[in-house]
Short mmCIF file of C-alpha atoms and ligand atoms in Angstrom, two decimals:
data_model
loop_
_atom_site.label_atom_id
_atom_site.label_comp_id
_atom_site.label_asym_id
_atom_site.label_seq_id
_atom_site.Cartn_x
_atom_site.Cartn_y
_atom_site.Cartn_z
CA MET A 9 -12.95 -24.27 -15.53
CA SER A 10 -15.32 -22.36 -13.29
CA GLY A 11 -16.29 -18.80 -14.23
CA ALA A 12 -13.54 -16.25 -14.71
CA ALA A 13 -12.69 -14.12 -11.69
CA THR A 14 -13.58 -10.49 -12.29
CA ILE A 15 -10.99 -7.86 -11.43
CA ALA A 16 -12.00 -4.20 -11.29
CA LEU A 17 -9.28 -2.23 -13.08
CA LEU A 18 -9.05 1.37 -11.90
CA PRO A 19 -6.12 3.01 -13.74
CA GLY A 20 -6.75 6.50 -12.33
CA ASP A 21 -4.59 9.49 -13.20
CA GLY A 22 -1.08 10.38 -14.35
CA ILE A 23 1.05 7.28 -14.89
CA GLY A 24 -1.81 5.08 -13.63
CA PRO A 25 -2.98 3.82 -17.06
CA GLU A 26 0.57 2.94 -18.20
CA ILE A 27 1.55 0.97 -15.10
CA THR A 28 -1.77 -0.84 -14.59
CA ASP A 29 -1.67 -1.97 -18.22
CA GLU A 30 1.64 -3.79 -17.65
CA ALA A 31 0.45 -5.26 -14.34
CA ARG A 32 -2.82 -6.47 -15.85
CA ARG A 33 -0.94 -8.28 -18.61
CA CYS A 34 1.44 -9.92 -16.11
CA LEU A 35 -1.50 -11.17 -14.06
CA GLU A 36 -3.25 -12.46 -17.19
CA VAL A 37 -0.16 -14.39 -18.24
CA GLY A 38 0.29 -15.85 -14.75
CA MET A 39 -3.33 -16.90 -14.33
CA ALA A 40 -3.50 -18.35 -17.84
CA ARG A 41 -0.47 -20.51 -17.05
CA ALA A 42 -2.32 -21.72 -13.94
CA GLY A 43 -5.28 -22.60 -16.16
CA ARG A 44 -7.49 -19.91 -14.70
CA ALA A 45 -9.23 -17.10 -16.52
CA VAL A 46 -9.55 -13.55 -15.26
CA ARG A 47 -11.71 -10.81 -16.66
CA PHE A 48 -10.93 -7.12 -16.16
CA THR A 49 -13.63 -4.48 -15.97
CA GLU A 50 -12.33 -0.94 -16.18
CA ALA A 51 -13.85 1.93 -14.24
CA LEU A 52 -13.12 5.57 -13.44
CA ILE A 53 -11.60 6.94 -10.25
CA GLY A 54 -9.88 10.15 -9.16
CA GLY A 55 -9.31 13.15 -11.39
CA ARG A 56 -10.49 11.53 -14.61
CA ALA A 57 -13.67 10.49 -12.84
CA ILE A 58 -14.19 14.08 -11.68
CA ASP A 59 -13.75 15.34 -15.24
CA VAL A 60 -16.24 12.86 -16.66
CA THR A 61 -18.85 12.56 -13.88
CA GLY A 62 -18.16 15.31 -11.32
CA SER A 63 -17.40 12.69 -8.64
CA ALA A 64 -14.04 11.14 -7.70
CA LEU A 65 -15.77 7.82 -6.97
CA PRO A 66 -18.83 7.56 -9.24
CA PRO A 67 -21.62 5.11 -8.32
CA ALA A 68 -20.88 3.14 -11.53
CA THR A 69 -17.36 2.47 -10.21
CA VAL A 70 -18.66 1.30 -6.84
CA GLU A 71 -20.95 -1.08 -8.73
CA VAL A 72 -18.04 -2.54 -10.69
CA VAL A 73 -16.03 -2.93 -7.47
CA ASP A 74 -18.96 -4.60 -5.69
CA GLY A 75 -19.14 -7.25 -8.38
CA ALA A 76 -15.39 -7.90 -8.45
CA ALA A 77 -13.15 -10.39 -6.67
CA ALA A 78 -10.46 -7.73 -6.31
CA VAL A 79 -9.47 -4.24 -7.38
CA LEU A 80 -6.24 -3.31 -9.16
CA LEU A 81 -5.62 0.42 -8.96
CA GLY A 82 -2.96 2.73 -10.43
CA ALA A 83 -2.86 6.12 -8.72
CA VAL A 84 -4.96 9.25 -8.36
CA GLY A 85 -4.34 12.98 -8.35
CA GLY A 86 -2.55 15.70 -10.27
CA PRO A 87 -2.03 19.46 -10.46
CA LYS A 88 -5.19 19.90 -12.53
CA TRP A 89 -7.36 19.06 -9.50
CA ASP A 90 -5.09 20.48 -6.80
CA ALA A 91 -6.56 23.92 -6.07
CA PRO A 92 -6.69 24.41 -2.28
CA ASP A 93 -10.36 25.42 -2.51
CA ALA A 94 -11.38 22.55 -4.82
CA LYS A 95 -14.78 21.12 -3.86
CA VAL A 96 -13.95 17.58 -5.01
CA ARG A 97 -10.47 16.07 -4.93
CA PRO A 98 -9.14 12.93 -6.64
CA GLU A 99 -7.86 11.61 -3.29
CA GLN A 100 -11.47 11.47 -2.04
CA GLY A 101 -12.01 8.73 -4.61
CA LEU A 102 -9.24 6.58 -3.18
CA LEU A 103 -10.14 7.21 0.46
CA GLY A 104 -13.83 6.64 -0.31
CA LEU A 105 -13.01 3.38 -2.07
CA ARG A 106 -10.93 2.11 0.88
CA LYS A 107 -13.80 2.95 3.21
CA ALA A 108 -16.49 1.51 0.92
CA MET A 109 -14.55 -1.76 0.55
CA GLY A 110 -13.89 -1.91 4.30
CA VAL A 111 -10.21 -2.63 3.73
CA TRP A 112 -8.75 -1.72 7.11
CA ALA A 113 -5.26 -3.23 6.79
CA ASN A 114 -2.74 -2.04 4.25
CA LEU A 115 0.21 -4.43 3.84
CA ARG A 116 3.37 -2.84 2.47
CA PRO A 117 6.27 -5.30 2.23
CA VAL A 118 9.82 -4.00 1.83
CA ALA A 119 12.46 -6.55 0.84
CA PRO A 120 15.26 -4.78 -1.05
CA LEU A 121 16.90 -6.64 -3.91
CA PRO A 122 20.69 -6.77 -3.48
CA GLU A 123 21.23 -5.68 -7.11
CA LEU A 124 19.55 -2.36 -6.31
CA ALA A 125 21.79 -1.44 -3.38
CA ASP A 126 23.41 1.19 -5.63
CA ALA A 127 20.05 2.86 -6.18
CA THR A 128 19.71 3.70 -2.48
CA PRO A 129 21.55 6.46 -0.63
CA LEU A 130 22.26 4.01 2.22
CA LYS A 131 25.42 2.04 2.81
CA ALA A 132 25.11 -1.56 1.57
CA GLU A 133 25.83 -3.00 5.03
CA ARG A 134 22.81 -1.17 6.45
CA LEU A 135 20.60 -2.91 3.90
CA ALA A 136 21.82 -6.44 4.55
CA GLY A 137 18.99 -8.59 5.86
CA VAL A 138 16.24 -6.00 5.47
CA ASP A 139 12.92 -7.81 5.08
CA LEU A 140 9.99 -6.08 6.71
CA VAL A 141 6.29 -5.62 6.22
CA CYS A 142 4.50 -2.52 7.37
CA ILE A 143 0.85 -2.95 8.23
CA ARG A 144 -0.80 0.40 8.04
CA GLU A 145 -4.27 0.83 9.55
CA LEU A 146 -6.27 2.19 6.62
CA THR A 147 -9.82 3.22 7.43
CA GLY A 148 -9.45 5.09 10.71
CA GLY A 149 -7.21 7.62 12.37
CA LEU A 150 -6.44 11.11 11.21
CA TYR A 151 -7.64 10.46 7.66
CA PHE A 152 -11.24 9.77 8.61
CA GLY A 153 -11.87 11.21 12.11
CA GLU A 154 -14.72 13.63 12.65
CA PRO A 155 -14.93 16.54 13.07
CA LYS A 156 -12.86 17.71 10.17
CA GLY A 157 -13.13 20.89 8.13
CA ARG A 158 -12.98 24.63 8.45
CA THR A 159 -14.95 27.20 10.37
CA ALA A 160 -14.81 30.94 10.02
CA LEU A 161 -13.82 32.75 13.21
CA ASP A 162 -15.70 35.75 14.53
CA GLY A 163 -12.73 38.07 14.22
CA GLY A 164 -12.36 37.17 10.54
CA GLY A 165 -9.81 34.37 10.90
CA VAL A 166 -10.35 30.74 10.01
CA ARG A 167 -9.92 27.50 11.95
CA ALA A 168 -9.12 24.09 10.41
CA VAL A 169 -9.52 20.82 12.26
CA ASP A 170 -8.69 17.14 11.71
CA THR A 171 -9.37 14.47 14.31
CA LEU A 172 -7.34 11.42 15.23
CA VAL A 173 -9.81 8.87 16.52
CA TYR A 174 -9.57 5.10 17.05
CA THR A 175 -11.81 2.55 18.72
CA ASP A 176 -10.51 -0.52 20.52
CA VAL A 177 -12.16 -2.69 17.85
CA GLU A 178 -10.31 -0.95 15.02
CA ILE A 179 -6.99 -1.28 16.80
CA ARG A 180 -7.52 -4.89 17.86
CA ARG A 181 -8.31 -6.25 14.40
CA VAL A 182 -5.28 -4.68 12.69
CA VAL A 183 -2.85 -5.54 15.50
CA THR A 184 -4.17 -9.13 15.55
CA LEU A 185 -3.49 -9.40 11.82
CA ALA A 186 0.05 -8.11 12.42
CA PHE A 187 0.65 -10.89 14.96
CA ARG A 188 -0.77 -13.55 12.63
CA ILE A 189 1.52 -12.39 9.85
CA ALA A 190 4.50 -12.28 12.25
CA GLU A 191 3.83 -15.92 13.19
CA GLY A 192 4.65 -16.86 9.60
CA ARG A 193 7.79 -14.69 9.56
CA ARG A 194 10.50 -13.84 12.13
CA ARG A 195 7.98 -13.53 14.99
CA LYS A 196 8.47 -9.92 15.93
CA VAL A 197 5.94 -7.10 15.95
CA THR A 198 6.89 -3.46 16.35
CA SER A 199 3.85 -1.37 17.21
CA ILE A 200 4.54 2.26 16.39
CA ASP A 201 2.71 5.10 18.12
CA LYS A 202 3.10 8.47 19.82
CA ALA A 203 1.95 7.33 23.25
CA ASN A 204 3.95 10.02 25.05
CA VAL A 205 1.60 12.64 23.58
CA LEU A 206 -1.56 11.17 22.04
CA GLU A 207 -4.46 9.54 23.90
CA SER A 208 -5.33 7.48 20.81
CA SER A 209 -1.77 6.12 20.90
CA ARG A 210 -2.07 5.20 24.57
CA LEU A 211 -5.18 3.17 23.72
CA TRP A 212 -3.30 1.69 20.74
CA ARG A 213 -0.42 0.62 22.99
CA GLN A 214 -2.79 -0.85 25.59
CA ILE A 215 -4.69 -2.93 23.02
CA ALA A 216 -1.49 -4.05 21.30
CA THR A 217 -0.18 -5.28 24.66
CA GLU A 218 -3.44 -7.17 25.31
CA VAL A 219 -3.40 -8.79 21.86
CA GLY A 220 0.25 -9.71 22.35
CA ARG A 221 -0.68 -11.92 25.33
CA ASP A 222 -2.55 -14.20 22.91
CA PHE A 223 0.63 -14.69 20.87
CA PRO A 224 3.27 -15.85 23.32
CA GLY A 225 5.52 -17.01 20.46
CA VAL A 226 5.76 -13.52 19.01
CA THR A 227 7.84 -10.72 20.53
CA LEU A 228 6.09 -7.37 20.83
CA GLU A 229 7.91 -4.08 21.12
CA HIS A 230 6.48 -0.57 21.18
CA GLN A 231 8.29 2.35 19.64
CA LEU A 232 7.51 6.04 19.33
CA VAL A 233 7.04 7.13 15.74
CA ASP A 234 9.79 9.73 15.73
CA SER A 235 12.49 7.36 16.90
CA ALA A 236 11.07 4.60 14.66
CA ALA A 237 11.54 6.93 11.68
CA MET A 238 15.22 7.23 12.58
CA ARG A 239 15.64 3.49 13.18
CA LEU A 240 14.18 2.72 9.74
CA ILE A 241 17.32 4.30 8.31
CA THR A 242 19.89 3.41 10.97
CA ALA A 243 18.86 -0.21 11.67
CA PRO A 244 16.19 -1.28 9.14
CA ALA A 245 17.07 -4.97 9.40
CA SER A 246 15.90 -4.92 13.03
CA PHE A 247 12.24 -4.74 11.93
CA ASP A 248 10.06 -7.70 10.99
CA VAL A 249 6.38 -6.67 11.16
CA ILE A 250 5.47 -3.05 11.82
CA VAL A 251 1.90 -2.11 12.71
CA THR A 252 0.79 1.48 12.99
CA GLU A 253 -1.83 4.18 12.64
CA ASN A 254 -3.00 5.34 9.21
CA MET A 255 -0.97 8.52 8.83
CA PHE A 256 2.16 7.25 10.59
CA GLY A 257 2.05 4.32 8.16
CA ASP A 258 1.66 6.60 5.17
CA ILE A 259 4.76 8.55 6.13
CA LEU A 260 6.93 5.65 7.29
CA THR A 261 6.30 3.58 4.14
CA ASP A 262 7.49 6.32 1.81
CA GLU A 263 10.59 6.44 4.00
CA ALA A 264 10.90 2.65 3.85
CA ALA A 265 10.78 2.82 0.05
CA VAL A 266 14.21 4.44 0.17
CA LEU A 267 15.53 1.10 1.45
CA ALA A 268 14.28 -0.62 -1.70
CA GLY A 269 15.86 1.92 -4.03
CA SER A 270 12.77 3.61 -5.45
CA LEU A 271 9.21 4.43 -4.50
CA GLY A 272 8.29 2.87 -7.84
CA LEU A 273 9.09 -0.63 -6.58
CA LEU A 274 6.77 -0.99 -3.62
CA PRO A 275 3.44 -2.80 -3.84
CA SER A 276 0.58 -2.87 -1.39
CA ALA A 277 -2.45 -4.96 -0.52
CA SER A 278 -5.41 -3.54 1.35
CA LEU A 279 -7.46 -6.19 3.08
CA GLY A 280 -10.60 -6.34 5.18
CA ASP A 281 -12.76 -9.10 6.60
CA GLY A 282 -13.11 -11.16 3.42
CA PRO A 283 -10.91 -12.22 0.50
CA ARG A 284 -11.72 -9.15 -1.59
CA GLY A 285 -8.85 -6.70 -1.58
CA LEU A 286 -7.58 -3.49 -3.13
CA TYR A 287 -4.12 -3.61 -4.69
CA GLU A 288 -2.08 -0.58 -5.64
CA PRO A 289 1.52 0.62 -5.69
CA ILE A 290 2.38 2.88 -2.77
CA HIS A 291 3.51 5.73 -5.03
CA GLY A 292 1.41 8.51 -6.50
CA SER A 293 0.36 9.48 -10.03
CA ALA A 294 3.70 11.16 -10.96
CA PRO A 295 2.10 13.76 -13.26
CA ASP A 296 5.55 15.09 -14.24
CA ILE A 297 6.36 11.91 -16.17
CA ALA A 298 2.84 10.80 -17.17
CA GLY A 299 2.34 9.71 -20.77
CA GLN A 300 6.05 9.40 -21.49
CA GLY A 301 6.22 5.63 -21.11
CA ILE A 302 9.08 5.81 -18.60
CA ALA A 303 7.33 5.09 -15.28
CA ASN A 304 8.42 2.05 -13.29
CA PRO A 305 5.60 -0.56 -13.42
CA ILE A 306 7.20 -2.89 -10.84
CA GLY A 307 5.27 -1.61 -7.81
CA THR A 308 2.01 -2.27 -9.66
CA ILE A 309 3.15 -5.61 -11.06
CA LEU A 310 4.08 -6.75 -7.54
CA SER A 311 0.68 -5.47 -6.35
CA ALA A 312 -0.92 -7.75 -8.95
CA ALA A 313 1.10 -10.61 -7.45
CA MET A 314 -0.32 -9.78 -4.03
CA LEU A 315 -3.78 -9.75 -5.63
CA ALA A 316 -3.26 -13.28 -6.91
CA ARG A 317 -2.09 -14.42 -3.48
CA HIS A 318 -4.69 -12.81 -1.25
CA SER A 319 -7.82 -12.53 -3.42
CA LEU A 320 -7.53 -15.32 -6.02
CA ASP A 321 -5.98 -18.01 -3.82
CA ALA A 322 -3.19 -18.31 -6.41
CA ASP A 323 0.03 -18.25 -4.41
CA ASP A 324 1.82 -20.05 -7.24
CA VAL A 325 0.98 -17.22 -9.62
CA ALA A 326 2.13 -14.64 -7.08
CA ARG A 327 5.46 -16.39 -6.62
CA ARG A 328 5.94 -16.72 -10.36
CA ILE A 329 5.43 -12.97 -10.86
CA GLU A 330 7.71 -12.10 -7.93
CA ALA A 331 10.48 -14.40 -9.16
CA ALA A 332 10.21 -12.95 -12.66
CA VAL A 333 10.52 -9.41 -11.28
CA ALA A 334 13.63 -10.37 -9.29
CA ARG A 335 15.18 -11.94 -12.40
CA THR A 336 14.32 -8.91 -14.54
CA ILE A 337 16.19 -6.68 -12.09
CA ALA A 338 19.07 -9.18 -11.83
CA ASP A 339 19.31 -9.14 -15.62
CA GLY A 340 19.92 -5.40 -15.50
CA TYR A 341 16.62 -3.86 -16.61
CA ARG A 342 16.27 -0.39 -15.01
CA THR A 343 13.63 2.27 -15.50
CA ALA A 344 14.57 5.95 -15.17
CA ASP A 345 13.86 6.09 -11.41
CA LEU A 346 16.56 3.42 -10.99
CA GLY A 347 19.03 5.29 -13.18
CA GLY A 348 18.30 3.33 -16.38
CA ALA A 349 16.54 3.84 -19.69
CA THR A 350 14.19 0.84 -19.86
CA SER A 351 10.67 1.93 -20.83
CA THR A 352 7.53 1.01 -18.90
CA ALA A 353 6.46 -1.35 -21.69
CA ALA A 354 9.89 -2.98 -22.00
CA MET A 355 10.03 -3.56 -18.26
CA GLY A 356 6.61 -5.22 -18.28
CA ALA A 357 7.53 -7.33 -21.30
CA ALA A 358 10.79 -8.41 -19.66
CA VAL A 359 8.88 -9.60 -16.59
CA ARG A 360 6.38 -11.55 -18.72
CA GLU A 361 9.20 -13.20 -20.71
CA ARG A 362 10.66 -14.40 -17.41
CA MET A 363 7.35 -15.85 -16.29
CA ALA A 364 7.54 -18.52 -18.99
C1 LIG B 30 -0.84 6.37 -0.27
C2 LIG B 30 -1.12 7.76 -0.77
C3 LIG B 30 -2.54 8.14 -0.39
C4 LIG B 30 -2.64 8.11 1.13
C5 LIG B 30 -3.03 9.50 -0.93
C6 LIG B 30 -2.94 9.58 -2.44
C7 LIG B 30 -4.42 9.83 -0.47
O1 LIG B 30 -0.19 8.65 -0.28
O2 LIG B 30 -1.58 5.45 -0.65
O3 LIG B 30 0.11 6.20 0.50
O4 LIG B 30 -2.25 9.08 1.80
O5 LIG B 30 -3.07 7.10 1.66
MG1 LIG B 31 1.42 7.73 0.75
#
């Protein structure tokens, strides 16, 4: 066996340590079955990193990440670090990490399990056939554009500014990835923008159209973000691959989680130019339930499956984890967010039992 792959484990804040622990153990079991060793190196990020080092993304963490094949992350943030005038914020750790790793595409698949139809507020017939992946641009747009910040006004007021900026290069690479992924699926890309108002969206739409010409086998449609938000609820099965700007993607994927039954179920993979990726559930640190052992670890476990697939070239391990999760749900295991009483640890154990 060649050397063990190193995974940087960044549990973060709130429920982060509980859910990453279950996901780590699922990945270990899966890789061991495939005859491959993995080694986890833990590092600080977010609020806990601020408490210990004063920085949300300490240099020691960047070093661990640089030496790793992939990063498995829990979540960051919490009321303790939430003061509006805070100088350092846990979220800076996550955003800084995405930027430092150069992971510009965030894949968020949504494929609701039929057994969880009751957990959603939508009618079952709306959910039939829903199988989409949202590709959220991750290192540009409103989250990173300059200038940003506050300036005091002469009259005593204050002005705050954020900037939505995209280059053609940034748009082209993420839209191209969306088309490649669509080629392996139902061959449809929905590019979501606000081209009736925003110049950056008009450039986005123009580049998406250009890229689409290189993929004659894939249908491209453009949709404005407001009407796309409505369609996600009224006709979710009509989407295959969605590609969109950073903040639109952030908002639409929380909405899409409603289709699955709980925010706690959705995984994500953040990818850049190479095989190294960042894997995290799409939900936050849930400080209200932290430490109680009741958080749903499925979103993180499925993120670990994506890690195996995209960063460890272990598609078999990914499929084994995904199948075990589906069977665990089919067998009736439900954490509190899904209306049940299964603990975080029992859920993780049930998945590992089904990986055998
Ligand atoms: C997400 C989260 C983050 C984001 C926060 C915690 C900065 O909401 O991953 O969706 O907005 O990207
Ligand atoms: Mg979000």
